[in-house]
Amino acid sequence: MGGSVKMVEETLKLAYGDDSEFIKDKRIAAVQALSGTGACRLFADFQKRFCPSSQIYIPVPTWSNHHNIWRDADVPQKTYHYYHPETKGLNFSGLMDDVKNAPEGSFFLLHACAHNPTGVDPTDEQWREISQLFKAKKHFAFFDMAYQGFASGDPARDAKSIRIFLEDGHHIGISQSYAKNMGLYGQRVGCLSVLCADEKQAVTVKSQLQQLARPMYSNPPLHGAQIVSTILGDPELKSLWLKEVKIMADRIIGMRTTLRESLEKLGSPLSWEHVTKQIGMFWYSGLTPEQVDRLTSEYHIYMTRNGRISMAGVTTGNVGYLANAIHEVTKSS
């Protein structure tokens, strides 16, 4: 029911660190999950079963499926401020106010890195402040880390938010996924982990996570987990994977730079600073639903109507065409 022990071991190292004292002390309850969605759902059901009167605080905006997951687990949802539409950056003061005003011991869903859909992440210093306030309020942080490696190109760097919370002595939960950073979307490979007070508690929590998994899907599939174990368990393959993750992330970062430069060269009077300031797979463009509709109908460029563009689809071959089309539909704004 808990899946591949080897895969889980290697996955925990990516999140908690190769030399993590928590791994050594066996304080982490962890099971293989059906990618990030499955890990989130398993945790939501765990939350409902053992903290039935609790609710979950979710950022505005967030990945739309987060709402579905906690709704279907019958956990009431509240929201907290995150994105600032005017600056196209982080609404840090709004976020901190909401964390402060939430009832003591609340559950918060946090995006570990490369926030979806905005591409806006707190700085390390801001994460430290968030962590300190969580500590004071006795809140529980649940990190969804779907894009480790996609933000900076360095998985260790992308886990910095988690490491900050660990340094501050929090008990946390983490959802990890290999859908993007190993291209295993169709294999549904992920991991749910919960950091516990001691080894005894970790054994108990893991046992309960398995009890939740049993009637839901019985046990997770083998194939994808074996791919992950093979790559991460072999130093040569792991270093090759880390190199390739960096190449891929750097390509996306490079496309951001080219797109911004192309828009500025076209003489657009608007600020496109947020193209390069945001990070990860998505660019939260700030385009209106009407402008998105024009891009689709007039230029055959497709994106979600909230203006979220997948930067992974931008290439040296189409970036000029994309910039020109964006320039045309934003001219009059």
PDB file of C-alpha atoms in Angstrom, residues 54-330:
ATOM      1  CA  SER A  54     -10.273  21.854  10.603  1.00  0.00           C
ATOM      2  CA  GLN A  55     -10.254  23.795   7.352  1.00  0.00           C
ATOM      3  CA  ILE A  56      -7.605  24.474   4.699  1.00  0.00           C
ATOM      4  CA  TYR A  57      -6.337  27.902   3.665  1.00  0.00           C
ATOM      5  CA  ILE A  58      -5.606  28.049  -0.072  1.00  0.00           C
ATOM      6  CA  PRO A  59      -3.877  30.933  -1.939  1.00  0.00           C
ATOM      7  CA  VAL A  60      -5.657  33.211  -4.415  1.00  0.00           C
ATOM      8  CA  PRO A  61      -5.123  32.197  -7.126  1.00  0.00           C
ATOM      9  CA  THR A  62      -4.000  28.577  -7.051  1.00  0.00           C
ATOM     10  CA  TRP A  63      -4.028  25.510  -9.281  1.00  0.00           C
ATOM     11  CA  SER A  64      -7.753  24.941  -9.821  1.00  0.00           C
ATOM     12  CA  ASN A  65      -7.599  21.265  -8.844  1.00  0.00           C
ATOM     13  CA  HIS A  66      -6.571  22.169  -5.274  1.00  0.00           C
ATOM     14  CA  HIS A  67     -10.137  23.382  -4.673  1.00  0.00           C
ATOM     15  CA  ASN A  68     -11.604  20.162  -6.098  1.00  0.00           C
ATOM     16  CA  ILE A  69      -9.315  17.953  -4.008  1.00  0.00           C
ATOM     17  CA  TRP A  70     -10.123  19.448  -0.603  1.00  0.00           C
ATOM     18  CA  ARG A  71     -13.800  19.893  -1.568  1.00  0.00           C
ATOM     19  CA  ASP A  72     -14.143  16.204  -2.412  1.00  0.00           C
ATOM     20  CA  ALA A  73     -12.381  15.289   0.844  1.00  0.00           C
ATOM     21  CA  ASP A  74     -15.086  17.377   2.546  1.00  0.00           C
ATOM     22  CA  VAL A  75     -12.611  19.822   4.113  1.00  0.00           C
ATOM     23  CA  PRO A  76     -13.962  23.399   4.330  1.00  0.00           C
ATOM     24  CA  GLN A  77     -11.828  25.927   2.435  1.00  0.00           C
ATOM     25  CA  LYS A  78     -10.748  29.458   3.219  1.00  0.00           C
ATOM     26  CA  THR A  79      -8.461  31.582   1.052  1.00  0.00           C
ATOM     27  CA  TYR A  80      -5.475  33.819   1.735  1.00  0.00           C
ATOM     28  CA  HIS A  81      -4.072  36.710  -0.282  1.00  0.00           C
ATOM     29  CA  TYR A  82      -1.143  35.850  -2.529  1.00  0.00           C
ATOM     30  CA  TYR A  83      -0.998  37.572  -5.915  1.00  0.00           C
ATOM     31  CA  HIS A  84      -1.066  41.340  -6.424  1.00  0.00           C
ATOM     32  CA  PRO A  85      -2.663  42.083  -9.847  1.00  0.00           C
ATOM     33  CA  GLU A  86      -1.293  45.650 -10.007  1.00  0.00           C
ATOM     34  CA  THR A  87       2.347  44.760  -9.397  1.00  0.00           C
ATOM     35  CA  LYS A  88       1.954  41.273 -10.931  1.00  0.00           C
ATOM     36  CA  GLY A  89       3.962  40.159  -7.915  1.00  0.00           C
ATOM     37  CA  LEU A  90       3.415  38.908  -4.364  1.00  0.00           C
ATOM     38  CA  ASN A  91       0.905  40.559  -2.038  1.00  0.00           C
ATOM     39  CA  PHE A  92       3.162  39.892   0.937  1.00  0.00           C
ATOM     40  CA  SER A  93       1.432  42.170   3.442  1.00  0.00           C
ATOM     41  CA  GLY A  94      -1.985  40.700   2.553  1.00  0.00           C
ATOM     42  CA  LEU A  95      -0.583  37.183   2.890  1.00  0.00           C
ATOM     43  CA  MET A  96       0.955  37.934   6.303  1.00  0.00           C
ATOM     44  CA  ASP A  97      -2.257  39.565   7.557  1.00  0.00           C
ATOM     45  CA  ASP A  98      -4.270  36.487   6.579  1.00  0.00           C
ATOM     46  CA  VAL A  99      -1.763  34.143   8.249  1.00  0.00           C
ATOM     47  CA  LYS A 100      -1.903  36.300  11.371  1.00  0.00           C
ATOM     48  CA  ASN A 101      -5.704  36.492  11.455  1.00  0.00           C
ATOM     49  CA  ALA A 102      -6.324  32.774  10.833  1.00  0.00           C
ATOM     50  CA  PRO A 103      -7.366  30.812  13.945  1.00  0.00           C
ATOM     51  CA  GLU A 104      -4.417  29.273  15.791  1.00  0.00           C
ATOM     52  CA  GLY A 105      -3.400  25.854  14.463  1.00  0.00           C
ATOM     53  CA  SER A 106      -4.851  26.308  10.970  1.00  0.00           C
ATOM     54  CA  PHE A 107      -3.810  24.260   7.936  1.00  0.00           C
ATOM     55  CA  PHE A 108      -2.254  26.202   5.039  1.00  0.00           C
ATOM     56  CA  LEU A 109      -1.521  24.960   1.533  1.00  0.00           C
ATOM     57  CA  LEU A 110       1.759  26.467   0.287  1.00  0.00           C
ATOM     58  CA  HIS A 111       3.374  26.127  -3.144  1.00  0.00           C
ATOM     59  CA  ALA A 112       7.011  25.207  -2.426  1.00  0.00           C
ATOM     60  CA  CYS A 113       8.326  26.863  -5.627  1.00  0.00           C
ATOM     61  CA  ALA A 114       7.233  27.981  -9.111  1.00  0.00           C
ATOM     62  CA  HIS A 115       3.738  28.930  -7.925  1.00  0.00           C
ATOM     63  CA  ASN A 116       1.023  27.761 -10.308  1.00  0.00           C
ATOM     64  CA  PRO A 117      -0.481  29.749 -12.018  1.00  0.00           C
ATOM     65  CA  THR A 118       1.365  32.993 -11.178  1.00  0.00           C
ATOM     66  CA  GLY A 119       5.076  32.080 -11.266  1.00  0.00           C
ATOM     67  CA  VAL A 120       5.444  34.394  -8.250  1.00  0.00           C
ATOM     68  CA  ASP A 121       7.437  33.024  -5.289  1.00  0.00           C
ATOM     69  CA  PRO A 122       8.323  34.644  -1.950  1.00  0.00           C
ATOM     70  CA  THR A 123      12.003  35.515  -1.451  1.00  0.00           C
ATOM     71  CA  ASP A 124      14.027  33.504   1.084  1.00  0.00           C
ATOM     72  CA  GLU A 125      13.684  36.374   3.536  1.00  0.00           C
ATOM     73  CA  GLN A 126       9.917  36.437   3.072  1.00  0.00           C
ATOM     74  CA  TRP A 127       9.764  32.654   3.582  1.00  0.00           C
ATOM     75  CA  ARG A 128      11.637  33.139   6.874  1.00  0.00           C
ATOM     76  CA  GLU A 129       9.061  35.694   8.005  1.00  0.00           C
ATOM     77  CA  ILE A 130       6.197  33.421   6.934  1.00  0.00           C
ATOM     78  CA  SER A 131       7.785  30.518   8.829  1.00  0.00           C
ATOM     79  CA  GLN A 132       8.226  32.589  12.008  1.00  0.00           C
ATOM     80  CA  LEU A 133       4.602  33.727  11.902  1.00  0.00           C
ATOM     81  CA  PHE A 134       3.426  30.124  11.313  1.00  0.00           C
ATOM     82  CA  LYS A 135       5.459  29.163  14.386  1.00  0.00           C
ATOM     83  CA  ALA A 136       3.867  31.868  16.522  1.00  0.00           C
ATOM     84  CA  LYS A 137       0.390  30.881  15.340  1.00  0.00           C
ATOM     85  CA  LYS A 138       1.037  27.092  15.556  1.00  0.00           C
ATOM     86  CA  HIS A 139      -0.164  26.690  11.954  1.00  0.00           C
ATOM     87  CA  PHE A 140       0.475  23.515   9.944  1.00  0.00           C
ATOM     88  CA  ALA A 141       2.158  23.981   6.552  1.00  0.00           C
ATOM     89  CA  PHE A 142       1.375  21.584   3.739  1.00  0.00           C
ATOM     90  CA  PHE A 143       3.748  22.114   0.801  1.00  0.00           C
ATOM     91  CA  ASP A 144       2.744  21.134  -2.713  1.00  0.00           C
ATOM     92  CA  MET A 145       6.015  20.768  -4.642  1.00  0.00           C
ATOM     93  CA  ALA A 146       4.998  19.914  -8.199  1.00  0.00           C
ATOM     94  CA  TYR A 147       7.845  21.782  -9.908  1.00  0.00           C
ATOM     95  CA  GLN A 148      11.056  20.992  -8.027  1.00  0.00           C
ATOM     96  CA  GLY A 149      13.900  21.858 -10.422  1.00  0.00           C
ATOM     97  CA  PHE A 150      11.628  23.860 -12.735  1.00  0.00           C
ATOM     98  CA  ALA A 151      12.077  27.181 -10.960  1.00  0.00           C
ATOM     99  CA  SER A 152      15.843  27.668 -10.692  1.00  0.00           C
ATOM    100  CA  GLY A 153      17.091  24.528 -12.418  1.00  0.00           C
ATOM    101  CA  ASP A 154      18.470  23.287  -9.083  1.00  0.00           C
ATOM    102  CA  PRO A 155      16.179  20.945  -7.074  1.00  0.00           C
ATOM    103  CA  ALA A 156      17.980  21.767  -3.806  1.00  0.00           C
ATOM    104  CA  ARG A 157      17.511  25.496  -4.399  1.00  0.00           C
ATOM    105  CA  ASP A 158      13.843  24.943  -5.218  1.00  0.00           C
ATOM    106  CA  ALA A 159      13.303  23.162  -1.884  1.00  0.00           C
ATOM    107  CA  LYS A 160      14.604  26.184   0.044  1.00  0.00           C
ATOM    108  CA  SER A 161      11.155  27.165   1.375  1.00  0.00           C
ATOM    109  CA  ILE A 162      10.791  23.684   2.870  1.00  0.00           C
ATOM    110  CA  ARG A 163      14.318  23.735   4.336  1.00  0.00           C
ATOM    111  CA  ILE A 164      13.568  27.094   6.018  1.00  0.00           C
ATOM    112  CA  PHE A 165      10.471  25.626   7.690  1.00  0.00           C
ATOM    113  CA  LEU A 166      12.466  22.547   8.741  1.00  0.00           C
ATOM    114  CA  GLU A 167      15.207  24.719  10.287  1.00  0.00           C
ATOM    115  CA  ASP A 168      12.520  26.510  12.294  1.00  0.00           C
ATOM    116  CA  GLY A 169      11.308  23.227  13.785  1.00  0.00           C
ATOM    117  CA  HIS A 170       7.918  22.853  12.080  1.00  0.00           C
ATOM    118  CA  HIS A 171       6.134  19.563  11.539  1.00  0.00           C
ATOM    119  CA  ILE A 172       5.092  19.786   7.877  1.00  0.00           C
ATOM    120  CA  GLY A 173       3.493  17.791   5.096  1.00  0.00           C
ATOM    121  CA  ILE A 174       4.858  17.601   1.526  1.00  0.00           C
ATOM    122  CA  SER A 175       3.390  16.484  -1.780  1.00  0.00           C
ATOM    123  CA  GLN A 176       6.035  15.649  -4.408  1.00  0.00           C
ATOM    124  CA  SER A 177       5.567  14.818  -8.078  1.00  0.00           C
ATOM    125  CA  TYR A 178       7.744  13.540 -10.929  1.00  0.00           C
ATOM    126  CA  ALA A 179       5.189  14.470 -13.609  1.00  0.00           C
ATOM    127  CA  LYS A 180       7.193  17.471 -14.803  1.00  0.00           C
ATOM    128  CA  ASN A 181      10.785  17.130 -13.605  1.00  0.00           C
ATOM    129  CA  MET A 182      11.082  13.588 -14.989  1.00  0.00           C
ATOM    130  CA  GLY A 183       8.391  13.837 -17.644  1.00  0.00           C
ATOM    131  CA  LEU A 184       6.449  11.001 -15.989  1.00  0.00           C
ATOM    132  CA  TYR A 185       3.022  12.662 -16.158  1.00  0.00           C
ATOM    133  CA  GLY A 186       1.313   9.565 -17.531  1.00  0.00           C
ATOM    134  CA  GLN A 187       2.869   7.272 -14.917  1.00  0.00           C
ATOM    135  CA  ARG A 188       1.416   9.106 -11.872  1.00  0.00           C
ATOM    136  CA  VAL A 189       4.492   8.939  -9.662  1.00  0.00           C
ATOM    137  CA  GLY A 190       4.681  10.983  -6.503  1.00  0.00           C
ATOM    138  CA  CYS A 191       5.106  10.907  -2.754  1.00  0.00           C
ATOM    139  CA  LEU A 192       3.266  12.146   0.314  1.00  0.00           C
ATOM    140  CA  SER A 193       5.319  12.720   3.442  1.00  0.00           C
ATOM    141  CA  VAL A 194       4.510  14.034   6.913  1.00  0.00           C
ATOM    142  CA  LEU A 195       7.246  15.024   9.360  1.00  0.00           C
ATOM    143  CA  CYS A 196       6.358  13.696  12.813  1.00  0.00           C
ATOM    144  CA  ALA A 197       7.508  14.223  16.398  1.00  0.00           C
ATOM    145  CA  ASP A 198       9.387  10.908  16.601  1.00  0.00           C
ATOM    146  CA  GLU A 199       9.782   7.494  14.973  1.00  0.00           C
ATOM    147  CA  LYS A 200       6.827   5.999  16.859  1.00  0.00           C
ATOM    148  CA  GLN A 201       4.468   8.707  15.617  1.00  0.00           C
ATOM    149  CA  ALA A 202       5.833   8.339  12.064  1.00  0.00           C
ATOM    150  CA  VAL A 203       5.036   4.599  12.076  1.00  0.00           C
ATOM    151  CA  THR A 204       1.492   5.347  13.257  1.00  0.00           C
ATOM    152  CA  VAL A 205       0.908   8.094  10.678  1.00  0.00           C
ATOM    153  CA  LYS A 206       2.270   5.960   7.831  1.00  0.00           C
ATOM    154  CA  SER A 207      -0.011   3.128   8.885  1.00  0.00           C
ATOM    155  CA  GLN A 208      -3.015   5.480   8.747  1.00  0.00           C
ATOM    156  CA  LEU A 209      -2.005   6.866   5.328  1.00  0.00           C
ATOM    157  CA  GLN A 210      -1.912   3.283   4.061  1.00  0.00           C
ATOM    158  CA  GLN A 211      -5.338   2.625   5.569  1.00  0.00           C
ATOM    159  CA  LEU A 212      -6.654   5.611   3.582  1.00  0.00           C
ATOM    160  CA  ALA A 213      -4.981   4.429   0.367  1.00  0.00           C
ATOM    161  CA  ARG A 214      -6.306   0.874   0.638  1.00  0.00           C
ATOM    162  CA  PRO A 215      -9.996   1.532  -0.226  1.00  0.00           C
ATOM    163  CA  MET A 216      -9.085   4.382  -2.576  1.00  0.00           C
ATOM    164  CA  TYR A 217      -6.693   2.640  -5.005  1.00  0.00           C
ATOM    165  CA  SER A 218      -5.244  -0.265  -2.985  1.00  0.00           C
ATOM    166  CA  ASN A 219      -1.628   0.284  -4.022  1.00  0.00           C
ATOM    167  CA  PRO A 220       0.285   2.548  -6.427  1.00  0.00           C
ATOM    168  CA  PRO A 221       1.688   1.301  -9.776  1.00  0.00           C
ATOM    169  CA  LEU A 222       5.246  -0.008 -10.070  1.00  0.00           C
ATOM    170  CA  HIS A 223       6.608   1.107 -13.424  1.00  0.00           C
ATOM    171  CA  GLY A 224       7.095   4.851 -12.893  1.00  0.00           C
ATOM    172  CA  ALA A 225       8.439   4.293  -9.389  1.00  0.00           C
ATOM    173  CA  GLN A 226      11.057   1.919 -10.771  1.00  0.00           C
ATOM    174  CA  ILE A 227      12.157   4.537 -13.311  1.00  0.00           C
ATOM    175  CA  VAL A 228      12.592   7.070 -10.481  1.00  0.00           C
ATOM    176  CA  SER A 229      14.468   4.556  -8.275  1.00  0.00           C
ATOM    177  CA  THR A 230      16.761   3.570 -11.148  1.00  0.00           C
ATOM    178  CA  ILE A 231      17.700   7.180 -11.939  1.00  0.00           C
ATOM    179  CA  LEU A 232      18.030   8.542  -8.405  1.00  0.00           C
ATOM    180  CA  GLY A 233      19.693   5.380  -7.065  1.00  0.00           C
ATOM    181  CA  ASP A 234      22.559   5.553  -9.585  1.00  0.00           C
ATOM    182  CA  PRO A 235      24.998   8.472  -8.997  1.00  0.00           C
ATOM    183  CA  GLU A 236      25.831   8.759 -12.722  1.00  0.00           C
ATOM    184  CA  LEU A 237      22.221   8.743 -13.863  1.00  0.00           C
ATOM    185  CA  LYS A 238      21.249  11.131 -11.086  1.00  0.00           C
ATOM    186  CA  SER A 239      23.908  13.652 -12.073  1.00  0.00           C
ATOM    187  CA  LEU A 240      22.832  13.354 -15.729  1.00  0.00           C
ATOM    188  CA  TRP A 241      19.200  13.970 -14.667  1.00  0.00           C
ATOM    189  CA  LEU A 242      20.208  17.023 -12.606  1.00  0.00           C
ATOM    190  CA  LYS A 243      22.103  18.353 -15.626  1.00  0.00           C
ATOM    191  CA  GLU A 244      19.095  17.841 -17.903  1.00  0.00           C
ATOM    192  CA  VAL A 245      16.693  19.479 -15.427  1.00  0.00           C
ATOM    193  CA  LYS A 246      18.985  22.517 -15.402  1.00  0.00           C
ATOM    194  CA  ILE A 247      19.154  22.642 -19.221  1.00  0.00           C
ATOM    195  CA  MET A 248      15.362  22.534 -19.384  1.00  0.00           C
ATOM    196  CA  ALA A 249      14.814  25.192 -16.702  1.00  0.00           C
ATOM    197  CA  ASP A 250      17.488  27.431 -18.252  1.00  0.00           C
ATOM    198  CA  ARG A 251      15.750  27.139 -21.628  1.00  0.00           C
ATOM    199  CA  ILE A 252      12.487  28.361 -20.099  1.00  0.00           C
ATOM    200  CA  ILE A 253      14.312  31.222 -18.327  1.00  0.00           C
ATOM    201  CA  GLY A 254      15.971  32.099 -21.659  1.00  0.00           C
ATOM    202  CA  MET A 255      12.598  32.178 -23.416  1.00  0.00           C
ATOM    203  CA  ARG A 256      11.304  34.584 -20.783  1.00  0.00           C
ATOM    204  CA  THR A 257      14.188  36.947 -21.518  1.00  0.00           C
ATOM    205  CA  THR A 258      13.667  36.685 -25.290  1.00  0.00           C
ATOM    206  CA  LEU A 259       9.901  37.236 -25.017  1.00  0.00           C
ATOM    207  CA  ARG A 260      10.359  40.322 -22.848  1.00  0.00           C
ATOM    208  CA  GLU A 261      13.054  41.757 -25.137  1.00  0.00           C
ATOM    209  CA  SER A 262      10.890  41.084 -28.208  1.00  0.00           C
ATOM    210  CA  LEU A 263       7.921  42.923 -26.695  1.00  0.00           C
ATOM    211  CA  GLU A 264      10.104  45.867 -25.707  1.00  0.00           C
ATOM    212  CA  LYS A 265      11.685  45.990 -29.196  1.00  0.00           C
ATOM    213  CA  LEU A 266       8.212  46.187 -30.741  1.00  0.00           C
ATOM    214  CA  GLY A 267       7.819  49.449 -28.864  1.00  0.00           C
ATOM    215  CA  SER A 268       5.148  48.298 -26.412  1.00  0.00           C
ATOM    216  CA  PRO A 269       4.531  51.091 -23.880  1.00  0.00           C
ATOM    217  CA  LEU A 270       3.536  48.548 -21.217  1.00  0.00           C
ATOM    218  CA  SER A 271       5.889  47.147 -18.586  1.00  0.00           C
ATOM    219  CA  TRP A 272       6.897  43.540 -19.303  1.00  0.00           C
ATOM    220  CA  GLU A 273       9.198  43.221 -16.302  1.00  0.00           C
ATOM    221  CA  HIS A 274       6.962  40.488 -14.837  1.00  0.00           C
ATOM    222  CA  VAL A 275       7.847  38.162 -17.753  1.00  0.00           C
ATOM    223  CA  THR A 276      11.351  37.717 -16.344  1.00  0.00           C
ATOM    224  CA  LYS A 277      10.508  38.296 -12.671  1.00  0.00           C
ATOM    225  CA  GLN A 278       8.126  35.339 -12.520  1.00  0.00           C
ATOM    226  CA  ILE A 279       9.601  31.865 -12.425  1.00  0.00           C
ATOM    227  CA  GLY A 280       8.866  28.288 -13.445  1.00  0.00           C
ATOM    228  CA  MET A 281       6.702  26.789 -16.137  1.00  0.00           C
ATOM    229  CA  PHE A 282       4.014  29.463 -16.273  1.00  0.00           C
ATOM    230  CA  TRP A 283       3.806  33.141 -17.047  1.00  0.00           C
ATOM    231  CA  TYR A 284       0.798  34.879 -15.496  1.00  0.00           C
ATOM    232  CA  SER A 285       0.607  37.473 -18.222  1.00  0.00           C
ATOM    233  CA  GLY A 286      -2.033  39.853 -16.914  1.00  0.00           C
ATOM    234  CA  LEU A 287      -3.852  39.617 -20.273  1.00  0.00           C
ATOM    235  CA  THR A 288      -7.626  40.028 -19.974  1.00  0.00           C
ATOM    236  CA  PRO A 289     -10.032  37.230 -21.006  1.00  0.00           C
ATOM    237  CA  GLU A 290     -10.964  39.370 -24.044  1.00  0.00           C
ATOM    238  CA  GLN A 291      -7.317  39.701 -25.094  1.00  0.00           C
ATOM    239  CA  VAL A 292      -6.860  35.939 -24.624  1.00  0.00           C
ATOM    240  CA  ASP A 293      -9.900  35.352 -26.874  1.00  0.00           C
ATOM    241  CA  ARG A 294      -8.371  37.581 -29.557  1.00  0.00           C
ATOM    242  CA  LEU A 295      -5.069  35.693 -29.394  1.00  0.00           C
ATOM    243  CA  THR A 296      -7.014  32.486 -29.983  1.00  0.00           C
ATOM    244  CA  SER A 297      -9.359  33.685 -32.723  1.00  0.00           C
ATOM    245  CA  GLU A 298      -6.931  35.919 -34.627  1.00  0.00           C
ATOM    246  CA  TYR A 299      -3.533  34.275 -34.003  1.00  0.00           C
ATOM    247  CA  HIS A 300      -4.291  30.642 -33.029  1.00  0.00           C
ATOM    248  CA  ILE A 301      -2.421  31.068 -29.740  1.00  0.00           C
ATOM    249  CA  TYR A 302      -3.994  29.104 -26.903  1.00  0.00           C
ATOM    250  CA  MET A 303      -3.834  29.645 -23.147  1.00  0.00           C
ATOM    251  CA  THR A 304      -6.183  29.605 -20.172  1.00  0.00           C
ATOM    252  CA  ARG A 305      -8.537  32.599 -20.017  1.00  0.00           C
ATOM    253  CA  ASN A 306      -6.905  33.889 -16.826  1.00  0.00           C
ATOM    254  CA  GLY A 307      -3.905  34.767 -19.023  1.00  0.00           C
ATOM    255  CA  ARG A 308      -1.667  31.890 -17.917  1.00  0.00           C
ATOM    256  CA  ILE A 309       0.810  30.893 -20.623  1.00  0.00           C
ATOM    257  CA  SER A 310       2.922  27.746 -20.475  1.00  0.00           C
ATOM    258  CA  MET A 311       6.464  28.976 -21.082  1.00  0.00           C
ATOM    259  CA  ALA A 312       7.453  25.408 -21.959  1.00  0.00           C
ATOM    260  CA  GLY A 313       5.562  25.879 -25.225  1.00  0.00           C
ATOM    261  CA  VAL A 314       7.540  28.995 -26.205  1.00  0.00           C
ATOM    262  CA  THR A 315      10.452  28.272 -28.560  1.00  0.00           C
ATOM    263  CA  THR A 316      13.027  30.190 -30.571  1.00  0.00           C
ATOM    264  CA  GLY A 317      10.825  29.422 -33.576  1.00  0.00           C
ATOM    265  CA  ASN A 318       7.587  30.933 -32.250  1.00  0.00           C
ATOM    266  CA  VAL A 319       8.635  33.555 -29.688  1.00  0.00           C
ATOM    267  CA  GLY A 320       8.683  36.365 -32.284  1.00  0.00           C
ATOM    268  CA  TYR A 321       5.200  35.468 -33.516  1.00  0.00           C
ATOM    269  CA  LEU A 322       3.937  35.271 -29.908  1.00  0.00           C
ATOM    270  CA  ALA A 323       5.440  38.651 -28.959  1.00  0.00           C
ATOM    271  CA  ASN A 324       3.940  40.311 -32.047  1.00  0.00           C
ATOM    272  CA  ALA A 325       0.486  38.850 -31.327  1.00  0.00           C
ATOM    273  CA  ILE A 326       0.602  39.930 -27.666  1.00  0.00           C
ATOM    274  CA  HIS A 327       1.720  43.394 -28.769  1.00  0.00           C
ATOM    275  CA  GLU A 328      -1.205  43.637 -31.214  1.00  0.00           C
ATOM    276  CA  VAL A 329      -3.871  42.689 -28.660  1.00  0.00           C
ATOM    277  CA  THR A 330      -2.460  44.887 -25.860  1.00  0.00           C
TER     278      THR A 330
END
